[in-house]
Short mmCIF file of C-alpha atoms in Angstrom, two decimals:
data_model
loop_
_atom_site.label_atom_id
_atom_site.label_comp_id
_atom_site.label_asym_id
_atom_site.label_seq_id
_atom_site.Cartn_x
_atom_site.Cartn_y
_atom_site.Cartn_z
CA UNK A 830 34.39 -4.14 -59.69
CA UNK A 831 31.01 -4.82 -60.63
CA UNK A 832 28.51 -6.27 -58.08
CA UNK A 833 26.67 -9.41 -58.62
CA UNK A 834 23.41 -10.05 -57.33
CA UNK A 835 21.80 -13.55 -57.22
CA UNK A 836 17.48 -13.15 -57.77
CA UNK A 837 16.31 -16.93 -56.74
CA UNK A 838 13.42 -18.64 -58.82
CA UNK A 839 11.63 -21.11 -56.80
CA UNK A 840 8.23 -23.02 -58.12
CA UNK A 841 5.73 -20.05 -57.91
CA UNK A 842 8.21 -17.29 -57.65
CA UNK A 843 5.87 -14.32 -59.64
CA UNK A 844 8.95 -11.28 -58.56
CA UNK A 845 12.10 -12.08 -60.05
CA UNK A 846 12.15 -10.45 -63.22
CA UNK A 847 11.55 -7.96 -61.43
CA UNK A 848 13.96 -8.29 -58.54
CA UNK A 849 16.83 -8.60 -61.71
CA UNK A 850 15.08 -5.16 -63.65
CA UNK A 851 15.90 -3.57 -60.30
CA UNK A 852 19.25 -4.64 -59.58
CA UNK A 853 20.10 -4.02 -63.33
CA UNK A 854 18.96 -0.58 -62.90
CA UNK A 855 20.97 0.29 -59.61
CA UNK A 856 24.11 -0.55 -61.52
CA UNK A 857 24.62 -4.03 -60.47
CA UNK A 858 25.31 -7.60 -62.49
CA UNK A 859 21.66 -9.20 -61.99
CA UNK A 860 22.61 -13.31 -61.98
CA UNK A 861 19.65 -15.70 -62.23
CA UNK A 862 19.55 -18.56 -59.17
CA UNK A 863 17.59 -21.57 -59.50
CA UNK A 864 15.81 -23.31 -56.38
CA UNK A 865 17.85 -26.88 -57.28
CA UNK A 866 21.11 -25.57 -57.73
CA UNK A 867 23.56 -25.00 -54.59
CA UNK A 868 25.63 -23.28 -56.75
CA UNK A 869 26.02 -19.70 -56.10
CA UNK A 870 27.50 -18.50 -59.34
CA UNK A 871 29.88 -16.48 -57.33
CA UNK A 872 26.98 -13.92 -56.60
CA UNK A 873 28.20 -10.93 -53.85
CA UNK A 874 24.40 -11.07 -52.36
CA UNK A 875 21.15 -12.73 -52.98
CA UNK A 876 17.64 -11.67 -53.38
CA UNK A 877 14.43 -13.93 -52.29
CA UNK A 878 11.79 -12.85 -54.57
CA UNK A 879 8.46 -12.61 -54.20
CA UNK A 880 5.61 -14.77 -55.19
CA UNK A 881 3.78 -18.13 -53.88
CA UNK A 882 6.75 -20.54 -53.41
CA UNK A 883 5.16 -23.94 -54.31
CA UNK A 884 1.70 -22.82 -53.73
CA UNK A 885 2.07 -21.54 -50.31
CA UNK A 886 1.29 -25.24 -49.52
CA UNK A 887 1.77 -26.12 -46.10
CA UNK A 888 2.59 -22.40 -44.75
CA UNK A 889 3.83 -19.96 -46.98
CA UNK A 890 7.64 -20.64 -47.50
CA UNK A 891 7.83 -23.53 -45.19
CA UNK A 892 8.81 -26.33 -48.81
CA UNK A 893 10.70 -23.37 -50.00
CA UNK A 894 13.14 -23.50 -46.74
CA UNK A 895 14.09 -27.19 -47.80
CA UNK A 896 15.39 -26.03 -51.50
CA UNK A 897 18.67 -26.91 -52.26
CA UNK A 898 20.03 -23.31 -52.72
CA UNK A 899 18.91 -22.02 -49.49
CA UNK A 900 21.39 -24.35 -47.95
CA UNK A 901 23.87 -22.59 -49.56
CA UNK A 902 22.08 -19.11 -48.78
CA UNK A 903 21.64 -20.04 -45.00
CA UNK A 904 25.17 -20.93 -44.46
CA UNK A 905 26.52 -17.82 -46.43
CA UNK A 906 24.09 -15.55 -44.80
CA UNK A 907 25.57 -16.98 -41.08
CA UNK A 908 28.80 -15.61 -42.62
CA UNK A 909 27.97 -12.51 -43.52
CA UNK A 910 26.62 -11.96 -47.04
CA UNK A 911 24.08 -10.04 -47.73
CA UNK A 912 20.28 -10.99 -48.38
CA UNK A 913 17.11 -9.42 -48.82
CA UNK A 914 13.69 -11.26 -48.74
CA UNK A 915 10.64 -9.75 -49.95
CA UNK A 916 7.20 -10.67 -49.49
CA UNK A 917 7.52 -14.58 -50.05
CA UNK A 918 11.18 -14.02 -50.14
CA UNK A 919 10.61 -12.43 -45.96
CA UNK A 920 8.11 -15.94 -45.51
CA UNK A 921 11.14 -17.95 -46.39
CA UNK A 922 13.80 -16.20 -44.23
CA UNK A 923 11.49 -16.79 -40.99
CA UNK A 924 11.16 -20.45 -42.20
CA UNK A 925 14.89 -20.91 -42.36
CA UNK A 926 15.45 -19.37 -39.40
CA UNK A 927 17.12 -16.91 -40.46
CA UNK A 928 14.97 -13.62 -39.39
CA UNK A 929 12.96 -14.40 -36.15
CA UNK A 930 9.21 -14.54 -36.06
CA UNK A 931 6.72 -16.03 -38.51
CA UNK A 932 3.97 -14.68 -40.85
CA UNK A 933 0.67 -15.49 -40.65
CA UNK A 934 -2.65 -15.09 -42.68
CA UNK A 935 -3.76 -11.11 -42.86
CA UNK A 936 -6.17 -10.10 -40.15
CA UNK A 937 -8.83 -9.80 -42.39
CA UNK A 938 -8.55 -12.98 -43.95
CA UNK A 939 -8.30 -10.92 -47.51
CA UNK A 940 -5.44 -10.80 -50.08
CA UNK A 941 -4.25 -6.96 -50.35
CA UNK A 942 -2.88 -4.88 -53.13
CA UNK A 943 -1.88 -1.67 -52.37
CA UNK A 944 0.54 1.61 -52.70
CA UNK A 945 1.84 1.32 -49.17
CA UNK A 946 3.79 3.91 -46.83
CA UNK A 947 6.69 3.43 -45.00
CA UNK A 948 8.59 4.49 -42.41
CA UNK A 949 12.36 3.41 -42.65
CA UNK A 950 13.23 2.64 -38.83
CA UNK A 951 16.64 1.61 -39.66
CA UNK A 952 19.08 3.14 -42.13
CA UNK A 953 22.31 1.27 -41.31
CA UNK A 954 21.82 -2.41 -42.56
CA UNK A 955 23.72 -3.30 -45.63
CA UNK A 956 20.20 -2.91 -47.47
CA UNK A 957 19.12 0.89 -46.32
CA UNK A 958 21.93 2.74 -46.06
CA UNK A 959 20.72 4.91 -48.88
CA UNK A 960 17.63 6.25 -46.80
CA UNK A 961 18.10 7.94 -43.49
CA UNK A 962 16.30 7.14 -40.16
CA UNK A 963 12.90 8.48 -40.19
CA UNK A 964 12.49 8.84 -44.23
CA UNK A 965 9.00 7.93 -45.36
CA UNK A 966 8.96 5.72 -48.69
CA UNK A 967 5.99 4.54 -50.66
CA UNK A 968 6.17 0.98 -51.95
CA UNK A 969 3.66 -1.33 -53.28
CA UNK A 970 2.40 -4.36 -50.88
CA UNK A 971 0.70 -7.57 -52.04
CA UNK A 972 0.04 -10.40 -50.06
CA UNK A 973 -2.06 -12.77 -48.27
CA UNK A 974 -0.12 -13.86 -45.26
CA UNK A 975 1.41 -10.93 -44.34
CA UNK A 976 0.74 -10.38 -40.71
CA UNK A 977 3.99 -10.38 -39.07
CA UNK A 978 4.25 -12.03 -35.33
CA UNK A 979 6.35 -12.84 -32.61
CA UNK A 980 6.23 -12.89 -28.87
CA UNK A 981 6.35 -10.00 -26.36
CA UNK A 982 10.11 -11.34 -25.80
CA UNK A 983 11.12 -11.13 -29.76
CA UNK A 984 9.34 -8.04 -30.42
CA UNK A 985 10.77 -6.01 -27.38
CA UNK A 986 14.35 -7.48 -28.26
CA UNK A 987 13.62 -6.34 -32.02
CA UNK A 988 12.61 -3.04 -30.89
CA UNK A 989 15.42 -2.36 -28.32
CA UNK A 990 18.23 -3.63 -30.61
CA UNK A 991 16.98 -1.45 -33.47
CA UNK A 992 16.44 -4.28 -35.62
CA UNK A 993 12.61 -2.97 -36.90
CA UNK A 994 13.75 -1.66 -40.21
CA UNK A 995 10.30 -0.52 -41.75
CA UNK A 996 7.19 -0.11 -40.45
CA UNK A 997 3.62 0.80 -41.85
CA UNK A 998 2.35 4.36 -41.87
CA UNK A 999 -1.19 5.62 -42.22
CA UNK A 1000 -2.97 1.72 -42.32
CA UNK A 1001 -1.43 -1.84 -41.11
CA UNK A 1002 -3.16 -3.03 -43.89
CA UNK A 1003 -2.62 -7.07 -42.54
CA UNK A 1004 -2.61 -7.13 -38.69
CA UNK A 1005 1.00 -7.22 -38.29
CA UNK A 1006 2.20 -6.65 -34.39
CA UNK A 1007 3.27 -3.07 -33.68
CA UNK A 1008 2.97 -1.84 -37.24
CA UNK A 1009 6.27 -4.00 -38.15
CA UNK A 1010 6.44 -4.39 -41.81
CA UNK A 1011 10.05 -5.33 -42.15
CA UNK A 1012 13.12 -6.48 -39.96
CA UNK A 1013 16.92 -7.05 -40.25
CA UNK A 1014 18.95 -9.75 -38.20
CA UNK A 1015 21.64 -8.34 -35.49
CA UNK A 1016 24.18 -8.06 -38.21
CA UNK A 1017 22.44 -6.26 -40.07
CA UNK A 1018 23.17 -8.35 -43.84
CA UNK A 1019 19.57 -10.24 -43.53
CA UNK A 1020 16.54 -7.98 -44.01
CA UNK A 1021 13.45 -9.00 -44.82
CA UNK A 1022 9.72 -7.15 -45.92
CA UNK A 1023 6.96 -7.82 -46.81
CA UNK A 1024 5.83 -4.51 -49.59
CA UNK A 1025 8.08 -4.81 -52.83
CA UNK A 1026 10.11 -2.27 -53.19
CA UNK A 1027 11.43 -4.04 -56.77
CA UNK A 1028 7.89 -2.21 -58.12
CA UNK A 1029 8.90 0.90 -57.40
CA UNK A 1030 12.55 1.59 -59.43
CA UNK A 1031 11.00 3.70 -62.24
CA UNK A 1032 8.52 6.69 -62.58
CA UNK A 1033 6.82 4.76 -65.44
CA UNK A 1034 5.32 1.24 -62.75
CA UNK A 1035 4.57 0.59 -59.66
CA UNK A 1036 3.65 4.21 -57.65
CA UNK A 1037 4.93 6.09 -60.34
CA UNK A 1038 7.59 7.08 -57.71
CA UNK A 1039 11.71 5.25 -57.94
CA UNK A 1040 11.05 4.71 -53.37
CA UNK A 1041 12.26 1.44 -54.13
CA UNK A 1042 15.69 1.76 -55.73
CA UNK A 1043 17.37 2.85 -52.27
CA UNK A 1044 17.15 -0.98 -51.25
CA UNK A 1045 19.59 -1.95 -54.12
CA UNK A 1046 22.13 1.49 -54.70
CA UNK A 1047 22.36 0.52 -50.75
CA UNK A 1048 23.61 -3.03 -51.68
CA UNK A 1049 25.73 -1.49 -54.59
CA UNK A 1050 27.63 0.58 -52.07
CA UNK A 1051 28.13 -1.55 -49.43
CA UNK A 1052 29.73 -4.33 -51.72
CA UNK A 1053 31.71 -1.86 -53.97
CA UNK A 1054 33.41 -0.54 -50.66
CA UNK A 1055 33.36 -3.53 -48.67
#
């Protein structure tokens, strides 16, 4: 069996070449999903790029939320399949609901472009089982409203349920509460960050280090033995 996974291309979407490169390269069938289309193709999980979904009008990901596919996408991912949102693609899964919290301009008012480091905080969702609990990654991070927040209730529940998945070593480079630079839902199929680990899957781009890959050989795994 060979693995399908669905890369969506909204207006403004700048990652999802990229997303499919990576997915490609993990050993997976990388399918191309338009914003208009309901239509799954059949995909095993789904990918939310990265980007400026229609501008960032309004707040960043709120028009995407209302795109056809991600009524599709919100209904699978209540059942169980698995999706991963990065930068823009993270924006979108607080919009639908579907992650809790919200993202907000960067504290210093300053888009950021960076080699980031990690700390993986959870290595059991269906998107980093490949990396183990304490593992520090380097990824790339771009973005302008990146600051992750929630209340005191969210965050505490996040952090006592396990569900921080990644957070930022060395610099919060955007303000976001307790250093939180990525988060999965209780299930642990919905994860969501904001640095790209699709830049990172070969020596020759990105850091010049393959951090990135574990995000989709995880995926691969948990859908070929599923």
């Amino acid at each position: 069996m060979t693995a399908r996974i669905g890369v969506v291309t909204f207006p403004g979407t700048l990652d999802d070449q990229d997303a499919l490169r990576a997915a490609r390269l993990a050993g997976a069938e990388p399918v191309s999903l338009w914003h208009r289309d309901k239509d799954l193709k059949q995909v095993d999980a789904v990918v939310l790029a990265g980007g400026f979904s229609y501008g960032d009008y309004l707040r960043a990901g709120a028009i995407s939320r209302f795109s056809p596919v991600m009524e599709t996408i919100i209904e699978q991912a209540k059942a169980g399949m698995p999706v991963l949102g990065i930068c823009n693609g993270f924006q979108i899964l607080t919009e639908a609901h579907l992650l809790p919290g919200a993202m907000l301009r960067n504290n210093h008012l300053h888009f950021i472009c960076r080699d980031q480091k990690l700390r993986v905080e959870n290595a059991e969702t269906a998107w980093t089982s490949d990396y183990t609990e304490g593992q520090e990654i380097e990824v790339p991070l771009k973005n302008m409203d990146g600051r992750y927040v929630a209340d005191e209730r969210v965050l505490d529940e996040l952090e006592a349920e396990g569900r921080v998945a990644f957070r930022y070593l060395d610099v919060n480079p955007n303000g976001s509460l307790r250093d939180i630079a990525g988060i999965t839902n209780a299930a642990g199929n919905v994860v969501g960050l904001m640095p790209h680990p699709e830049h990172a899957v070969e020596p020759l781009i990105g850091t010049g280090k393959t951090d990135g890959l574990g995000f989709f050989t995880s995926i691969l795994k948990k859908l070929v033995n599923a």
